[in-house]
Amino acid sequence: MEIPKRIGVLTSGGDCPGLNAVLRGVVRAATNRNWKVVGFIDGFEGLLPPGDSIPLTIARTAGIMQLGGTIIGTTNRGHFVAKVGEGARAEIPKEIIEQARETLHRLHIDAVIAIGGDGSLTTAQQLWEAGIPMIGVPKTIDNDLEATSMTFGLDRLHTTASSHKRAMVIEVMGRHAGWIALYGGLAGGADIILIPEIPFDHERVAATVRKRDHDGRLSTLVVVAEGARVIDGQERSRAVGSGEVKLGGIGEMVAHEISQRTGKETRTCVLGHLQRGGAPTTLDRILGTRFGVKAVELIAEGKYGDMVSYQNYQVMSVPIAEAVHRIKLVEPNCQMVETCRAVGISFGD
């Protein structure tokens, strides 16, 4: 007979739709095994003494799957930041790890499920290396699927651009990988997509706008990832805090260059954290639930140090260490890029 466990779960890093679905999946799968679940408040910070946590039950997680955000809060700052600068790893102070271990021991927690992105899973990996049983769940589920949250609003922006015969530049997230801009741009009817993996030229972007005007298409929708780079140039950065370099401003720069080079009225819209808000899609809910269930299964199998992974339509697992050292980038000649080019979308190259 299996000895009932008491497991912890936390959500860390930026917000995104589907987190509550993961929590619900964890709670239901654990309850079916007669396990108890504790939710740590505001990510890893909840592990610090005395331990900010709440019991998570089927009753408490009922009806949360369709809600955006996370009922236990999240943060991408604090004592457990393990990524600095351009993705470099920072060591979490030993005393902080020992305080977390003390909290888990006092609360009789057998294992912790950490739901987060690259930085959060780097933290989870360090805790695992220190001997704390950890399971990772990737917050973005899959780089491709994060783009599902990007289709909202682009249709309306296309409408206002058409009405006023303007060029609209939409800046979206994507510091190293252009998946959000790529998928969101294609789904939202963008005319130009600018991503980090394909450096662009301002004059070629302007030439596309001029050609559209010449052909009688008097509005242009440009979707640009925050990490997009000009040929032989660097991405735009705003500030360096306690974590990753904060990018921004590329949308304004592109809009300015279009206006200067074409004389066309151009407007900028920075979606920013609006991309993380809103209700999760059906796909978010299904995958979130599957991820939560798989995380509990990994604990039952003793596969600590592993991360849930979605591969070839199957929910599997890989070592966290393997996952956090590899960023899934857009291949410049991949099928998605070729599809965009085939329907007339320019990448400014």
Short mmCIF file of C-alpha atoms in Angstrom, two decimals, residues 18 21-22 24-26 65 284-294:
data_model
loop_
_atom_site.label_atom_id
_atom_site.label_comp_id
_atom_site.label_asym_id
_atom_site.label_seq_id
_atom_site.Cartn_x
_atom_site.Cartn_y
_atom_site.Cartn_z
CA GLY A 18 -3.41 27.91 -17.81
CA ALA A 21 -5.55 24.36 -14.73
CA VAL A 22 -2.18 22.90 -13.71
CA ARG A 24 -6.33 21.81 -10.38
CA GLY A 25 -4.75 18.85 -12.18
CA VAL A 26 -2.17 18.46 -9.43
CA MET A 65 -9.65 26.10 -14.47
CA ASP A 284 -4.51 25.78 -22.24
CA ARG A 285 -6.94 24.02 -19.89
CA ILE A 286 -6.45 20.57 -21.38
CA LEU A 287 -2.67 20.77 -21.48
CA GLY A 288 -2.52 22.39 -18.05
CA THR A 289 -4.54 19.55 -16.57
CA ARG A 290 -2.38 16.93 -18.32
CA PHE A 291 0.76 18.64 -17.03
CA GLY A 292 -0.52 18.70 -13.46
CA VAL A 293 -1.43 15.02 -13.58
CA LYS A 294 1.96 14.12 -15.06
#
